[in-house]
CSV table of C-alpha atoms and ligand atoms in Angstrom, one decimal:
chain,number,residue,atom,x,y,z
K,1,MET,CA,0.2,-0.2,0.2
K,2,ASP,CA,1.3,3.7,-0.9
K,3,PHE,CA,0.4,5.3,2.1
K,4,SER,CA,0.7,8.7,0.6
K,5,GLY,CA,-2.3,10.8,1.1
K,6,LYS,CA,-4.2,8.2,2.7
K,7,ILE,CA,-6.6,9.3,5.4
K,8,ALA,CA,-5.6,7.4,8.7
K,9,PHE,CA,-7.9,7.4,11.8
K,10,ILE,CA,-6.4,6.4,15.3
K,11,THR,CA,-7.8,6.0,18.5
K,12,GLY,CA,-6.0,6.6,21.9
K,13,ALA,CA,-3.6,8.8,19.7
K,14,ALA,CA,-2.5,10.8,22.6
K,15,ASN,CA,0.4,8.4,24.4
K,16,GLY,CA,1.9,5.2,23.6
K,17,ALA,CA,1.3,3.1,20.7
K,18,GLY,CA,-1.3,5.2,19.4
K,19,LEU,CA,0.7,8.2,19.0
K,20,GLY,CA,3.6,6.0,17.6
K,21,GLN,CA,1.6,5.1,15.0
K,22,ALA,CA,0.6,8.6,14.3
K,23,HIS,CA,4.2,9.5,13.7
K,24,VAL,CA,5.3,6.3,11.6
K,25,PHE,CA,2.2,6.6,9.3
K,26,GLY,CA,2.6,10.5,9.3
K,27,ARG,CA,5.8,10.3,8.0
K,28,ALA,CA,4.8,7.7,5.3
K,29,GLY,CA,2.8,10.3,4.1
K,30,CYS,CA,-0.7,9.5,5.8
K,31,ARG,CA,-3.1,12.2,6.7
K,32,LEU,CA,-4.2,12.2,10.3
K,33,PHE,CA,-7.1,12.1,12.4
K,34,LEU,CA,-6.6,11.7,15.8
K,35,VAL,CA,-8.8,10.9,18.5
K,36,ASP,CA,-8.6,10.1,22.7
K,37,ILE,CA,-10.3,11.1,25.7
K,38,ARG,CA,-7.2,12.9,26.9
K,39,ALA,CA,-8.2,16.4,25.2
K,40,ASP,CA,-4.7,18.3,26.4
K,41,ALA,CA,-2.4,15.2,25.8
K,42,LEU,CA,-4.1,14.7,22.2
K,43,ALA,CA,-3.9,18.8,21.7
K,44,THR,CA,-0.1,18.5,22.3
K,45,ALA,CA,0.7,15.4,20.1
K,46,ILE,CA,-1.0,17.2,17.4
K,47,GLU,CA,1.4,20.4,17.6
K,48,GLN,CA,4.1,18.1,17.7
K,49,LEU,CA,3.3,16.2,14.6
K,50,ARG,CA,2.4,19.5,12.9
K,51,ALA,CA,5.7,20.9,13.9
K,52,GLU,CA,7.1,17.9,12.2
K,53,GLY,CA,5.2,18.9,8.7
K,54,ILE,CA,2.8,15.8,9.2
K,55,GLU,CA,-0.9,16.7,8.3
K,56,ALA,CA,-2.8,16.0,11.6
K,57,GLU,CA,-6.5,16.7,12.7
K,58,GLY,CA,-8.4,15.6,15.7
K,59,CYS,CA,-10.7,15.8,18.5
K,60,ALA,CA,-11.7,14.6,22.1
K,61,LEU,CA,-13.7,11.5,21.9
K,62,ASP,CA,-15.0,8.9,24.3
K,63,LEU,CA,-15.0,5.9,21.9
K,64,THR,CA,-17.5,4.8,24.1
K,65,ASP,CA,-19.8,7.3,23.2
K,66,ARG,CA,-21.5,5.9,19.9
K,67,VAL,CA,-23.7,9.4,19.1
K,68,ALA,CA,-20.3,11.3,19.5
K,69,TYR,CA,-18.1,8.8,17.6
K,70,ALA,CA,-20.7,9.3,14.5
K,71,ARG,CA,-20.2,12.8,15.2
K,72,VAL,CA,-16.5,12.7,14.7
K,73,ALA,CA,-17.0,10.0,11.3
K,74,ASP,CA,-19.0,13.3,10.2
K,75,ARG,CA,-16.0,15.6,10.8
K,76,VAL,CA,-13.3,13.6,9.3
K,77,GLU,CA,-15.2,13.8,6.1
K,78,GLU,CA,-15.8,17.4,6.5
K,79,VAL,CA,-12.2,17.8,7.1
K,80,TYR,CA,-10.9,15.7,4.5
K,81,GLY,CA,-13.5,15.2,2.1
K,82,GLU,CA,-13.5,11.7,2.7
K,83,PRO,CA,-13.8,8.7,5.4
K,84,PRO,CA,-10.4,7.1,6.3
K,85,HIS,CA,-8.9,4.7,4.3
K,86,LEU,CA,-6.9,3.6,7.4
K,87,LEU,CA,-8.5,2.7,10.7
K,88,PHE,CA,-6.4,2.3,14.1
K,89,ASN,CA,-8.4,0.9,16.9
K,90,THR,CA,-5.6,1.4,19.2
K,91,ALA,CA,-7.1,3.0,22.4
K,92,GLY,CA,-7.2,0.7,25.3
K,93,VAL,CA,-7.6,0.7,28.9
K,94,PHE,CA,-5.7,-1.9,31.7
K,95,ALA,CA,-7.1,-3.1,35.1
K,96,ILE,CA,-5.3,-5.5,37.5
K,97,GLY,CA,-6.5,-7.2,40.4
K,98,PRO,CA,-8.1,-10.5,41.9
K,99,THR,CA,-10.5,-11.5,39.3
K,100,GLU,CA,-12.7,-13.2,41.8
K,101,MET,CA,-13.1,-9.8,43.2
K,102,SER,CA,-14.4,-8.0,40.0
K,103,ARG,CA,-17.6,-6.2,40.2
K,104,TYR,CA,-19.7,-5.2,37.2
K,105,GLU,CA,-17.9,-1.3,37.1
K,106,ASP,CA,-14.5,-3.2,36.4
K,107,PHE,CA,-16.3,-5.4,33.6
K,108,ASP,CA,-18.4,-2.3,32.3
K,109,TRP,CA,-15.3,-0.1,31.8
K,110,VAL,CA,-12.5,-2.6,30.6
K,111,LEU,CA,-15.1,-4.4,28.1
K,112,GLY,CA,-16.9,-0.8,27.5
K,113,VAL,CA,-13.9,0.6,26.2
K,114,ASN,CA,-11.5,-2.6,24.9
K,115,LEU,CA,-14.7,-4.3,23.3
K,116,GLY,CA,-17.0,-1.6,23.2
K,117,GLY,CA,-14.9,0.9,21.6
K,118,VAL,CA,-13.6,-1.1,18.7
K,119,VAL,CA,-17.2,-2.3,17.9
K,120,ASN,CA,-18.3,1.2,17.8
K,121,GLY,CA,-15.4,1.9,15.4
K,122,MET,CA,-16.2,-0.8,13.0
K,123,VAL,CA,-20.1,-0.4,13.1
K,124,THR,CA,-19.4,3.5,12.7
K,125,LEU,CA,-16.7,3.6,10.2
K,126,VAL,CA,-16.7,0.0,8.1
K,127,PRO,CA,-19.7,1.3,6.2
K,128,ARG,CA,-18.7,4.5,5.3
K,129,MET,CA,-15.1,2.9,4.4
K,130,ILE,CA,-17.1,0.5,2.2
K,131,ASP,CA,-19.2,3.1,0.7
K,132,ALA,CA,-16.4,5.2,-0.3
K,133,GLY,CA,-15.0,1.9,-2.6
K,134,ARG,CA,-11.4,2.0,-2.2
K,135,PRO,CA,-8.9,0.1,-0.7
K,136,GLY,CA,-8.2,0.2,3.0
K,137,HIS,CA,-6.7,-1.5,5.8
K,138,ILE,CA,-7.9,-1.6,9.8
K,139,VAL,CA,-5.6,-2.7,12.6
K,140,THR,CA,-7.2,-3.3,15.8
K,141,THR,CA,-4.9,-3.3,18.8
K,142,ALA,CA,-5.5,-6.6,20.9
K,143,SER,CA,-2.6,-8.0,22.9
K,144,VAL,CA,-0.9,-11.3,23.2
K,145,GLY,CA,-2.8,-11.8,26.5
K,146,GLY,CA,-6.1,-12.2,24.1
K,147,PHE,CA,-4.6,-15.7,23.6
K,148,TYR,CA,-5.1,-17.2,26.8
K,149,GLY,CA,-6.9,-16.4,30.5
K,150,ALA,CA,-4.9,-15.0,33.4
K,151,ASP,CA,-5.8,-14.8,37.1
K,152,ALA,CA,-5.0,-11.2,37.5
K,153,VAL,CA,-5.9,-9.5,34.3
K,154,ALA,CA,-8.9,-12.0,33.2
K,155,ILE,CA,-11.5,-8.6,31.9
K,156,TYR,CA,-8.3,-7.7,30.0
K,157,SER,CA,-7.7,-10.7,28.5
K,158,ALA,CA,-11.2,-11.4,28.0
K,159,SER,CA,-11.6,-8.0,26.0
K,160,LYS,CA,-8.5,-8.6,24.0
K,161,ALA,CA,-9.6,-12.4,22.9
K,162,ALA,CA,-13.3,-11.1,21.9
K,163,VAL,CA,-11.4,-8.6,19.9
K,164,ILE,CA,-8.9,-11.0,17.9
K,165,ASN,CA,-12.0,-12.9,17.3
K,166,LEU,CA,-13.8,-10.3,15.8
K,167,MET,CA,-11.0,-9.1,13.6
K,168,GLU,CA,-10.5,-12.9,12.3
K,169,GLY,CA,-14.0,-12.5,11.5
K,170,TYR,CA,-14.2,-9.1,9.8
K,171,ARG,CA,-10.9,-9.8,8.1
K,172,LYS,CA,-13.2,-12.5,6.2
K,173,ALA,CA,-16.0,-10.2,5.6
K,174,LEU,CA,-13.8,-7.3,4.3
K,175,ALA,CA,-11.7,-9.1,1.8
K,176,LYS,CA,-14.2,-8.9,-1.0
K,177,TYR,CA,-14.2,-4.9,-0.3
K,178,ARG,CA,-10.4,-4.4,-0.5
K,179,ILE,CA,-10.2,-3.8,3.0
K,180,GLY,CA,-7.4,-5.6,4.9
K,181,VAL,CA,-7.9,-6.5,8.5
K,182,SER,CA,-5.0,-6.9,11.0
K,183,VAL,CA,-4.7,-7.6,14.8
K,184,LEU,CA,-2.2,-6.3,16.5
K,185,CYS,CA,-0.9,-8.2,19.5
K,186,PRO,CA,1.8,-6.8,21.6
K,187,MET,CA,3.2,-8.0,25.0
K,188,ASN,CA,4.3,-5.2,26.5
K,189,ILE,CA,4.6,-1.6,25.3
K,190,ASN,CA,6.6,1.5,26.8
K,191,SER,CA,3.3,3.3,27.3
K,192,ASN,CA,0.9,5.2,29.9
K,193,ILE,CA,-1.2,2.1,30.3
K,194,GLY,CA,-0.4,1.8,33.5
K,195,LEU,CA,-1.9,4.7,34.4
K,196,SER,CA,-5.4,3.9,32.6
K,197,SER,CA,-7.5,4.6,35.9
K,198,GLN,CA,-6.8,8.3,35.4
K,199,VAL,CA,-9.5,7.6,32.4
K,200,ARG,CA,-11.9,5.6,34.3
K,201,PRO,CA,-15.2,7.5,34.5
K,202,ALA,CA,-16.9,8.6,37.4
K,203,GLN,CA,-19.9,6.5,37.2
K,204,LEU,CA,-17.4,3.4,37.0
K,205,ARG,CA,-15.3,3.9,39.7
K,206,ALA,CA,-16.3,1.9,42.3
K,207,SER,CA,-13.6,-1.0,41.5
K,208,GLY,CA,-13.1,-4.5,43.1
K,209,TYR,CA,-9.3,-3.7,42.8
K,210,VAL,CA,-6.9,-1.9,44.8
K,211,VAL,CA,-5.2,0.7,42.4
K,212,ASP,CA,-2.7,2.5,44.8
K,213,ASP,CA,0.2,4.3,44.2
K,214,ALA,CA,2.4,1.1,44.4
K,215,THR,CA,0.2,-0.8,42.2
K,216,THR,CA,0.6,1.8,39.7
K,217,ALA,CA,4.6,2.0,40.2
K,218,SER,CA,4.9,-1.5,40.2
K,219,LEU,CA,3.5,-1.9,37.0
K,220,GLN,CA,4.8,1.6,35.6
K,221,GLY,CA,8.2,-0.4,36.1
K,222,ILE,CA,6.9,-3.6,33.7
K,223,PHE,CA,5.7,-0.6,31.1
K,224,ALA,CA,9.0,0.9,31.4
K,225,HIS,CA,10.9,-1.8,29.5
K,226,GLY,CA,7.9,-2.5,26.8
K,227,MET,CA,8.8,-2.1,22.9
K,228,ASP,CA,9.4,1.6,21.8
K,229,PRO,CA,6.0,2.8,20.3
K,230,LEU,CA,7.9,4.0,17.2
K,231,GLU,CA,9.4,0.7,16.8
K,232,LEU,CA,5.9,-1.6,17.4
K,233,ALA,CA,4.3,1.1,14.4
K,234,GLY,CA,7.0,0.2,12.4
K,235,HIS,CA,6.1,-3.5,12.6
K,236,VAL,CA,2.5,-2.4,12.2
K,237,LYS,CA,3.3,-0.8,8.7
K,238,ALA,CA,5.2,-3.8,7.5
K,239,GLY,CA,2.4,-5.9,8.5
K,240,ILE,CA,0.0,-3.6,6.8
K,241,GLU,CA,2.2,-3.9,3.6
K,242,ARG,CA,2.3,-7.8,3.8
K,243,ASN,CA,-1.6,-7.8,4.8
K,244,ASP,CA,-0.8,-10.1,7.5
K,245,LEU,CA,-4.0,-11.0,9.9
K,246,TYR,CA,-1.8,-11.2,13.1
K,247,ILE,CA,1.0,-8.6,13.8
K,248,ILE,CA,3.1,-10.1,16.9
K,249,PRO,CA,6.6,-8.7,16.9
K,250,TYR,CA,7.4,-10.4,20.5
K,251,PRO,CA,9.5,-13.6,20.0
K,252,GLU,CA,8.6,-14.3,23.7
K,253,ALA,CA,5.1,-14.8,22.8
K,254,ALA,CA,5.8,-18.0,21.2
K,255,VAL,CA,6.2,-20.1,24.3
K,256,PRO,CA,2.9,-19.4,25.9
K,257,VAL,CA,0.8,-19.2,22.6
K,258,ARG,CA,2.2,-22.5,21.8
K,259,GLN,CA,1.1,-23.8,25.0
K,260,HIS,CA,-2.2,-22.7,25.0
K,261,VAL,CA,-2.5,-24.0,21.5
K,262,GLU,CA,-1.3,-27.3,22.2
K,263,ASP,CA,-3.6,-27.3,25.1
K,264,ILE,CA,-6.6,-26.7,23.1
K,265,LEU,CA,-5.5,-29.2,20.4
K,266,ALA,CA,-5.0,-32.2,23.0
K,267,ALA,CA,-8.8,-31.9,24.1
K,268,ILE,CA,-9.9,-32.7,20.4
K,269,PRO,CA,-10.2,-36.3,19.7
K,270,ALA,CA,-9.4,-38.1,16.5
K,271,THR,CA,-11.5,-37.9,13.6
K,272,SER,CA,-11.3,-42.0,13.6
K,273,THR,CA,-13.3,-41.8,17.4
K,274,ASP,CA,-16.3,-40.5,15.4
K,275,PRO,CA,-15.9,-40.8,11.6
K,276,ASP,CA,-19.5,-40.9,10.5
K,277,GLY,CA,-20.4,-37.9,13.0
K,278,VAL,CA,-17.8,-36.0,11.2
K,279,ALA,CA,-18.8,-36.7,7.7
K,280,SER,CA,-22.2,-35.6,8.4
K,281,ARG,CA,-21.5,-32.5,10.3
K,282,THR,CA,-19.3,-31.3,8.3
K,283,ALA,CA,-21.6,-31.8,5.1
K,284,ALA,CA,-24.4,-29.9,6.9
K,285,LEU,CA,-21.9,-27.1,7.5
K,286,GLU,CA,-20.6,-27.0,4.1
K,287,ASN,CA,-24.2,-27.2,2.5
K,288,TRP,CA,-25.0,-24.1,4.7
K,289,ALA,CA,-22.2,-22.4,3.6
K,290,ARG,CA,-23.1,-22.6,0.0
K,291,ASP,CA,-27.2,-21.9,0.9
K,292,ARG,CA,-25.4,-18.5,2.6
K,293,ASP,CA,-23.8,-17.8,-0.7
K,294,GLU,CA,-26.3,-17.9,-2.6
K,295,ILE,CA,-28.8,-15.9,-0.1
K,296,ALA,CA,-26.1,-13.3,0.0
K,297,ARG,CA,-25.9,-13.1,-3.8
K,298,ARG,CA,-29.6,-12.8,-4.2
K,299,ARG,CA,-29.1,-9.7,-1.7
K,300,SER,CA,-26.4,-8.2,-3.1
K,301,ASP,CA,-28.8,-5.2,-3.8
K,302,GLN,CA,-28.1,-4.7,0.1
K,303,ALA,CA,-24.3,-3.6,0.2
K,304,PRO,CA,-23.7,-3.3,3.9
K,305,GLY,CA,-22.0,0.3,3.5
K,306,ARG,CA,-25.3,1.5,1.5
K,307,VAL,CA,-27.9,-0.2,3.9
K,308,VAL,CA,-26.2,1.1,7.0
K,309,ARG,CA,-26.0,4.5,5.5
K,310,GLN,CA,-29.8,4.4,4.8
K,311,ARG,CA,-30.7,3.5,8.5
K,312,GLN,CA,-28.3,6.6,9.5
K,313,GLU,CA,-30.3,8.8,7.3
K,314,GLU,CA,-33.6,7.3,8.4
K,315,ALA,CA,-32.5,7.8,12.2
K,316,ALA,CA,-31.3,11.6,11.5
K,317,ARG,CA,-34.7,12.4,9.8
X,401,NAI,P1,-1.9,4.3,26.5
X,401,NAI,O1,-2.4,4.3,27.8
X,401,NAI,O2,0.0,5.0,26.6
X,401,NAI,O3,-2.4,4.8,25.5
X,401,NAI,C1,-3.9,4.3,25.1
X,401,NAI,C2,-4.8,5.5,24.9
X,401,NAI,O4,-6.3,5.4,25.3
X,401,NAI,C3,-4.4,7.0,25.8
X,401,NAI,O5,-4.1,7.8,25.3
X,401,NAI,C4,-5.9,6.7,26.4
X,401,NAI,O6,-6.2,8.2,26.9
X,401,NAI,C5,-6.7,6.3,25.3
X,401,NAI,N1,-8.1,5.9,26.0
X,401,NAI,C6,-8.2,5.3,27.0
X,401,NAI,N2,-9.7,5.5,27.0
X,401,NAI,C7,-10.6,5.7,25.9
X,401,NAI,C8,-11.6,6.1,25.5
X,401,NAI,N3,-12.7,5.5,26.4
X,401,NAI,N4,-11.7,6.9,24.8
X,401,NAI,C9,-10.8,7.3,23.9
X,401,NAI,N5,-9.6,6.8,24.1
X,401,NAI,C10,-9.3,6.2,25.5
X,401,NAI,O7,-1.6,2.8,26.5
X,401,NAI,P2,-1.0,1.8,25.6
X,401,NAI,O8,-0.1,0.7,25.9
X,401,NAI,O9,-0.4,2.7,24.2
X,401,NAI,O10,-2.4,1.0,25.0
X,401,NAI,C11,-2.5,0.9,23.4
X,401,NAI,C12,-3.1,-0.5,22.8
X,401,NAI,O11,-1.9,-1.5,23.3
X,401,NAI,C13,-4.4,-0.5,23.8
X,401,NAI,O12,-5.3,-1.1,23.3
X,401,NAI,C14,-3.7,-1.5,25.1
X,401,NAI,O13,-4.6,-2.4,25.5
X,401,NAI,C15,-2.5,-2.3,24.1
X,401,NAI,N6,-1.8,-3.0,24.9
X,401,NAI,C16,-0.7,-2.3,25.6
X,401,NAI,C17,0.4,-3.0,26.1
X,401,NAI,C18,1.0,-2.8,26.8
X,401,NAI,O14,2.3,-3.6,27.6
X,401,NAI,N7,0.9,-1.3,27.4
X,401,NAI,C19,0.4,-4.7,25.9
X,401,NAI,C20,-1.1,-5.4,25.0
X,401,NAI,C21,-1.3,-4.6,24.4
């Protein structure tokens, strides 16, 4: 992909991985539209990028606010005259604590931003990208932690597992529109993620976890050794150029991921234990896939972009 002149929409762009992406894709010639819940840090980031000669616009956005997200999507089109070619669902929050102490507020915040924010990005922007009829690419940041559960970060890992799975599905769905989909799974980034509780909304403040200075300091100690966001964004750029589904530039991820996949495979019996069942269930799925394709062909007048646009226009009337 030639990035020059492409519009890149980046969430979580005020800090860390998102800011690294803004620099790398801005230097590659993209026109940027940046959003983040931290308005001041975002304004500083935009200033820095512009000082480098990068075309950068943006505004504060809480990704969990669907109405505001749609307004920002309109704003992108006002500013640049068309929807983004590149969507980076990068923003995320992190919470750590004994899983068994989790409260609804812990779930609502972490799933709301890490999964809900990505859902809102996809539902708001994908139809616009399809309607624009140009090739594009979407990179959503999950985590290596999304490949396996972990006791102290179960909600975070679950949010990332959902995002990985969702991107696997969207990649299949969007290939026909020439929109590639990748999922970035970092292991450790030198970022502000350890300070996530600063952007936790007041109504979801009640937590089952203790977030004190000692916890924050110990997290900062881990993330201080994380990959530099610019280096990570360089891997993302290479991943888009290769149209990789998974972007996992961390060699140390191999051991836990392999162990997890082996544990899953070990739970699956050999075909020889139930050959007839395998044959009939497989045939049923293949038939269903053929029927589904036929139905989709008949409904080709309902291209998803157009249908969603119609819905939005109806809602506005
Ligand atoms: P970061 O905290 O430096 O950057 C995340 C940005 O998201 C922040 O600027 C924050 O203000 C923004 N944000 C948080 N809630 C938001 C909301 N509701 N609406 C809009 N923006 C919001 O952290 P980092 O590390 O750069 O995080 C980027 C992504 O990388 C996240 O999805 C995170 O889960 C993921 N990740 C991070 C790892 C790490 O070691 N730091 C490891 C694996 C994945």
